[in-house]
Amino acid sequence: MLDAFKRASAMRITAVMPYYGYARQDRKVVPRVPISAKLVADLITIAGASRMLTMDLHSGQIQGFFDIPVDNVYATPVLLDHLKKQLNQHEVTIVSPDAGGVERARAIARRLDASLAIIDKRRVGPNEIAEMNIIGEVQDRVAILVDDMVDTAGTLTMAAEALKKEGAKKIIGCCTHPVLSGPAIKRIEECPLEELIVTNTIPLSREAQGCRKIKTLSVAHLIGEAIRRTHDEESISSLFV
């Protein structure tokens, strides 16, 4: 499609990808593996995109893989609006499931006037976690786990179990991209998580749609506003919450 638009003499082509595929393959963690996030960036650019619009990149540094402008908007405003309606902010702790998500969790904690906790996880292999240690106060509080995506839900459900053991009275999960592959739904239904709030950057499978714990929020208006401002050549900085 990008190539067709380019060859049809489009003045400017903006590629809108709410979910950026292969985002987690952004570096070499072992020898002889691809950096697929860079490859996807090259494919999009060479195909003819003159601008890129995406949401909640797994690593902000992926923007540097492109030689064109990249707008990485966040689903935080949509998640915050939902959380503010149903929570007593004085009893809330925002929890980052790993060290890499601390910045995201801190931004939400600041806007909810909530405390912050971090889970230190030790992996023994891909999608295998040996132990979890919680840094921060969660006892008798509402714990909100914040992540950019949920894939097999292994980290999320183990974090929920750890929070329950530490005395959290209610556990809610939040993520932007509900990949939900493999045993994810079964794990979510069996874990102490009361609710998993996701957005519609990825269509839910039929199994996920039938899960009573999953609540879907729309980010259509946020992406639509970013598209409008880009088209009208206005600033979109105010969308980067």
Short mmCIF file of C-alpha atoms in Angstrom, two decimals:
data_model
loop_
_atom_site.label_atom_id
_atom_site.label_comp_id
_atom_site.label_asym_id
_atom_site.label_seq_id
_atom_site.Cartn_x
_atom_site.Cartn_y
_atom_site.Cartn_z
CA MET A 1 0.00 0.00 0.00
CA LEU A 2 2.82 2.43 0.86
CA ASP A 3 4.56 1.65 -2.41
CA ALA A 4 1.31 2.16 -4.35
CA PHE A 5 0.75 5.56 -2.71
CA LYS A 6 4.37 6.60 -3.38
CA ARG A 7 4.10 5.63 -7.05
CA ALA A 8 0.80 7.53 -7.26
CA SER A 9 2.73 10.71 -6.34
CA ALA A 10 1.28 11.20 -2.85
CA MET A 11 2.63 14.43 -1.32
CA ARG A 12 3.10 12.86 2.12
CA ILE A 13 2.40 9.37 3.46
CA THR A 14 1.89 8.76 7.18
CA ALA A 15 2.01 5.14 8.32
CA VAL A 16 -0.32 4.64 11.32
CA MET A 17 0.55 1.50 13.31
CA PRO A 18 -1.11 1.48 16.75
CA TYR A 19 0.80 -1.73 17.55
CA TYR A 20 4.37 -1.91 16.25
CA GLY A 21 5.16 -5.55 15.51
CA TYR A 22 8.49 -7.09 16.55
CA ALA A 23 9.07 -4.20 18.98
CA ARG A 24 10.67 -6.49 21.56
CA GLN A 25 13.39 -7.59 19.12
CA ASP A 26 15.18 -4.26 19.43
CA ARG A 27 18.68 -5.55 20.28
CA LYS A 28 20.83 -8.67 20.23
CA VAL A 29 20.48 -10.50 23.54
CA VAL A 30 22.27 -13.65 22.28
CA PRO A 31 24.54 -14.20 19.25
CA ARG A 32 23.08 -14.80 15.77
CA VAL A 33 19.62 -13.32 16.28
CA PRO A 34 17.98 -10.59 14.16
CA ILE A 35 17.10 -7.08 15.27
CA SER A 36 13.66 -7.28 13.69
CA ALA A 37 12.44 -3.94 15.04
CA LYS A 38 15.13 -2.23 12.93
CA LEU A 39 14.24 -4.36 9.89
CA VAL A 40 10.56 -3.37 10.15
CA ALA A 41 11.59 0.31 10.41
CA ASP A 42 13.68 -0.04 7.25
CA LEU A 43 10.85 -1.79 5.37
CA ILE A 44 8.34 0.94 6.26
CA THR A 45 10.74 3.74 5.31
CA ILE A 46 11.90 2.20 2.04
CA ALA A 47 8.32 1.38 1.06
CA GLY A 48 7.60 5.12 1.04
CA ALA A 49 6.39 6.34 4.44
CA SER A 50 7.34 9.94 5.14
CA ARG A 51 6.07 9.89 8.73
CA MET A 52 5.22 7.24 11.34
CA LEU A 53 2.51 7.29 14.02
CA THR A 54 2.44 4.56 16.63
CA MET A 55 1.39 4.02 20.25
CA ASP A 56 3.35 2.94 23.34
CA LEU A 57 6.50 1.56 21.74
CA HIS A 58 8.05 -1.20 23.82
CA SER A 59 11.31 0.79 23.77
CA GLY A 60 11.32 4.50 23.01
CA GLN A 61 14.72 4.07 21.37
CA ILE A 62 13.02 2.34 18.40
CA GLN A 63 12.22 5.85 17.17
CA GLY A 64 15.94 6.13 16.40
CA PHE A 65 15.70 3.21 13.97
CA PHE A 66 13.80 5.50 11.57
CA ASP A 67 15.21 8.25 9.37
CA ILE A 68 11.73 9.85 9.23
CA PRO A 69 9.73 11.62 11.97
CA VAL A 70 8.10 9.22 14.46
CA ASP A 71 5.21 10.19 16.74
CA ASN A 72 4.92 7.77 19.65
CA VAL A 73 1.69 8.66 21.47
CA TYR A 74 0.65 7.08 24.76
CA ALA A 75 -2.55 5.43 25.92
CA THR A 76 -2.01 6.90 29.41
CA PRO A 77 -4.79 9.56 29.15
CA VAL A 78 -7.37 6.90 28.27
CA LEU A 79 -6.25 4.58 31.08
CA LEU A 80 -6.13 7.46 33.60
CA ASP A 81 -9.68 8.58 32.83
CA HIS A 82 -10.96 5.07 33.51
CA LEU A 83 -8.92 4.57 36.69
CA LYS A 84 -9.89 7.94 38.20
CA LYS A 85 -13.58 7.04 38.00
CA GLN A 86 -13.29 3.88 40.07
CA LEU A 87 -10.40 4.34 42.52
CA ASN A 88 -9.73 6.04 45.82
CA GLN A 89 -6.37 7.58 44.98
CA HIS A 90 -5.13 7.56 48.60
CA GLU A 91 -5.15 3.73 48.68
CA VAL A 92 -3.47 3.10 45.35
CA THR A 93 0.00 1.81 44.51
CA ILE A 94 1.09 1.76 40.87
CA VAL A 95 3.27 -1.28 40.24
CA SER A 96 5.82 -1.72 37.45
CA PRO A 97 6.28 -5.44 36.64
CA ASP A 98 9.94 -4.85 35.73
CA ALA A 99 12.65 -2.20 35.86
CA GLY A 100 12.10 -1.26 32.21
CA GLY A 101 8.55 -0.05 32.87
CA VAL A 102 9.35 2.24 35.82
CA GLU A 103 9.10 5.46 33.80
CA ARG A 104 5.63 4.51 32.53
CA ALA A 105 4.43 3.53 36.01
CA ARG A 106 5.88 6.68 37.59
CA ALA A 107 4.02 8.91 35.11
CA ILE A 108 0.69 7.29 36.04
CA ALA A 109 1.48 7.33 39.78
CA ARG A 110 2.23 11.06 39.63
CA ARG A 111 -1.09 11.84 37.94
CA LEU A 112 -3.08 9.68 40.37
CA ASP A 113 -1.13 10.98 43.39
CA ALA A 114 -0.37 7.34 44.17
CA SER A 115 2.71 5.57 45.51
CA LEU A 116 5.04 3.52 43.32
CA ALA A 117 6.29 -0.06 43.62
CA ILE A 118 8.63 -2.07 41.40
CA ILE A 119 8.84 -5.83 40.91
CA ASP A 120 12.34 -7.22 40.50
CA LYS A 121 12.05 -10.37 38.39
CA ARG A 122 14.79 -12.86 37.65
CA ARG A 123 14.42 -14.77 34.37
CA VAL A 124 15.94 -18.22 33.82
CA GLY A 125 14.90 -18.38 30.13
CA PRO A 126 12.45 -16.90 27.57
CA ASN A 127 9.00 -16.55 29.20
CA GLU A 128 10.34 -18.30 32.33
CA ILE A 129 10.69 -16.35 35.58
CA ALA A 130 12.47 -17.76 38.61
CA GLU A 131 11.49 -15.32 41.37
CA MET A 132 9.90 -11.95 42.06
CA ASN A 133 10.72 -9.40 44.75
CA ILE A 134 8.50 -6.37 45.42
CA ILE A 135 10.17 -3.04 46.18
CA GLY A 136 7.57 -0.71 47.71
CA GLU A 137 4.48 -0.78 49.92
CA VAL A 138 1.43 -2.72 48.69
CA GLN A 139 -0.12 -4.17 51.86
CA ASP A 140 -3.83 -3.27 52.26
CA ARG A 141 -3.70 -1.14 49.10
CA VAL A 142 -5.15 -1.31 45.59
CA ALA A 143 -2.27 -2.46 43.38
CA ILE A 144 -2.38 -1.47 39.70
CA LEU A 145 0.05 -3.36 37.48
CA VAL A 146 1.03 -1.23 34.47
CA ASP A 147 2.72 -2.62 31.35
CA ASP A 148 2.89 -1.79 27.64
CA MET A 149 1.78 -5.24 26.47
CA VAL A 150 0.59 -8.60 27.74
CA ASP A 151 1.69 -11.57 25.64
CA THR A 152 1.50 -14.95 27.38
CA ALA A 153 0.55 -13.19 30.67
CA GLY A 154 3.25 -15.10 32.57
CA THR A 155 4.82 -11.98 34.08
CA LEU A 156 1.43 -10.38 34.80
CA THR A 157 -0.07 -13.38 36.60
CA MET A 158 3.07 -14.13 38.60
CA ALA A 159 3.23 -10.47 39.62
CA ALA A 160 -0.42 -10.64 40.70
CA GLU A 161 0.35 -13.72 42.81
CA ALA A 162 3.31 -11.96 44.41
CA LEU A 163 1.21 -8.87 45.20
CA LYS A 164 -1.50 -11.05 46.76
CA LYS A 165 1.09 -12.69 49.02
CA GLU A 166 2.31 -9.25 50.08
CA GLY A 167 -1.21 -8.31 51.22
CA ALA A 168 -2.64 -6.22 48.37
CA LYS A 169 -6.43 -6.03 48.88
CA LYS A 170 -7.26 -5.53 45.19
CA ILE A 171 -5.16 -6.11 42.05
CA ILE A 172 -5.88 -4.52 38.67
CA GLY A 173 -3.84 -4.87 35.49
CA CYS A 174 -3.41 -2.22 32.75
CA CYS A 175 -1.79 -2.62 29.37
CA THR A 176 -1.94 -0.93 25.98
CA HIS A 177 -1.41 -3.91 23.67
CA PRO A 178 -3.37 -7.12 24.47
CA VAL A 179 -1.38 -9.67 22.45
CA LEU A 180 -2.75 -12.46 24.70
CA SER A 181 -1.16 -15.46 23.02
CA GLY A 182 -0.93 -19.10 24.10
CA PRO A 183 -2.18 -19.76 27.65
CA ALA A 184 -2.76 -16.05 28.45
CA ILE A 185 -6.56 -16.17 28.92
CA LYS A 186 -6.43 -19.31 31.09
CA ARG A 187 -3.74 -17.71 33.27
CA ILE A 188 -5.69 -14.46 33.63
CA GLU A 189 -8.87 -16.27 34.63
CA GLU A 190 -7.07 -18.33 37.28
CA CYS A 191 -4.89 -15.58 38.83
CA PRO A 192 -5.85 -13.10 41.64
CA LEU A 193 -6.24 -10.28 39.09
CA GLU A 194 -9.71 -8.73 39.43
CA GLU A 195 -9.62 -6.82 36.14
CA LEU A 196 -7.33 -6.37 33.15
CA ILE A 197 -7.83 -3.03 31.39
CA VAL A 198 -6.62 -3.05 27.78
CA THR A 199 -7.02 -0.87 24.69
CA ASN A 200 -8.14 -1.76 21.19
CA THR A 201 -4.76 -1.35 19.44
CA ILE A 202 -5.05 -5.11 18.75
CA PRO A 203 -8.44 -6.80 18.11
CA LEU A 204 -9.26 -9.30 20.87
CA SER A 205 -9.64 -12.96 19.96
CA ARG A 206 -13.01 -14.62 20.53
CA GLU A 207 -11.61 -16.33 23.64
CA ALA A 208 -10.38 -13.00 25.03
CA GLN A 209 -13.74 -11.34 24.30
CA GLY A 210 -15.39 -14.01 26.44
CA CYS A 211 -13.12 -13.38 29.43
CA ARG A 212 -15.10 -11.55 32.13
CA LYS A 213 -11.94 -9.96 33.60
CA ILE A 214 -10.89 -8.10 30.45
CA LYS A 215 -12.15 -4.53 29.97
CA THR A 216 -11.41 -2.86 26.61
CA LEU A 217 -11.03 0.91 26.19
CA SER A 218 -10.93 2.68 22.83
CA VAL A 219 -7.96 4.80 21.78
CA ALA A 220 -9.60 5.75 18.46
CA HIS A 221 -10.17 9.38 19.48
CA LEU A 222 -6.53 9.73 20.61
CA ILE A 223 -5.11 8.35 17.36
CA GLY A 224 -7.69 10.31 15.37
CA GLU A 225 -6.63 13.58 17.03
CA ALA A 226 -2.96 12.79 16.35
CA ILE A 227 -3.78 12.13 12.67
CA ARG A 228 -5.73 15.39 12.43
CA ARG A 229 -2.95 17.46 14.00
CA THR A 230 -0.32 15.81 11.79
CA HIS A 231 -2.39 16.52 8.68
CA ASP A 232 -3.00 20.14 9.70
CA GLU A 233 0.68 20.50 10.70
CA GLU A 234 -0.18 21.33 14.31
CA SER A 235 1.80 20.33 17.40
CA ILE A 236 0.92 17.01 18.99
CA SER A 237 3.16 17.46 22.04
CA SER A 238 0.16 17.80 24.36
CA LEU A 239 -0.82 14.20 23.50
CA PHE A 240 2.45 12.86 24.90
CA VAL A 241 1.23 12.40 28.48
#
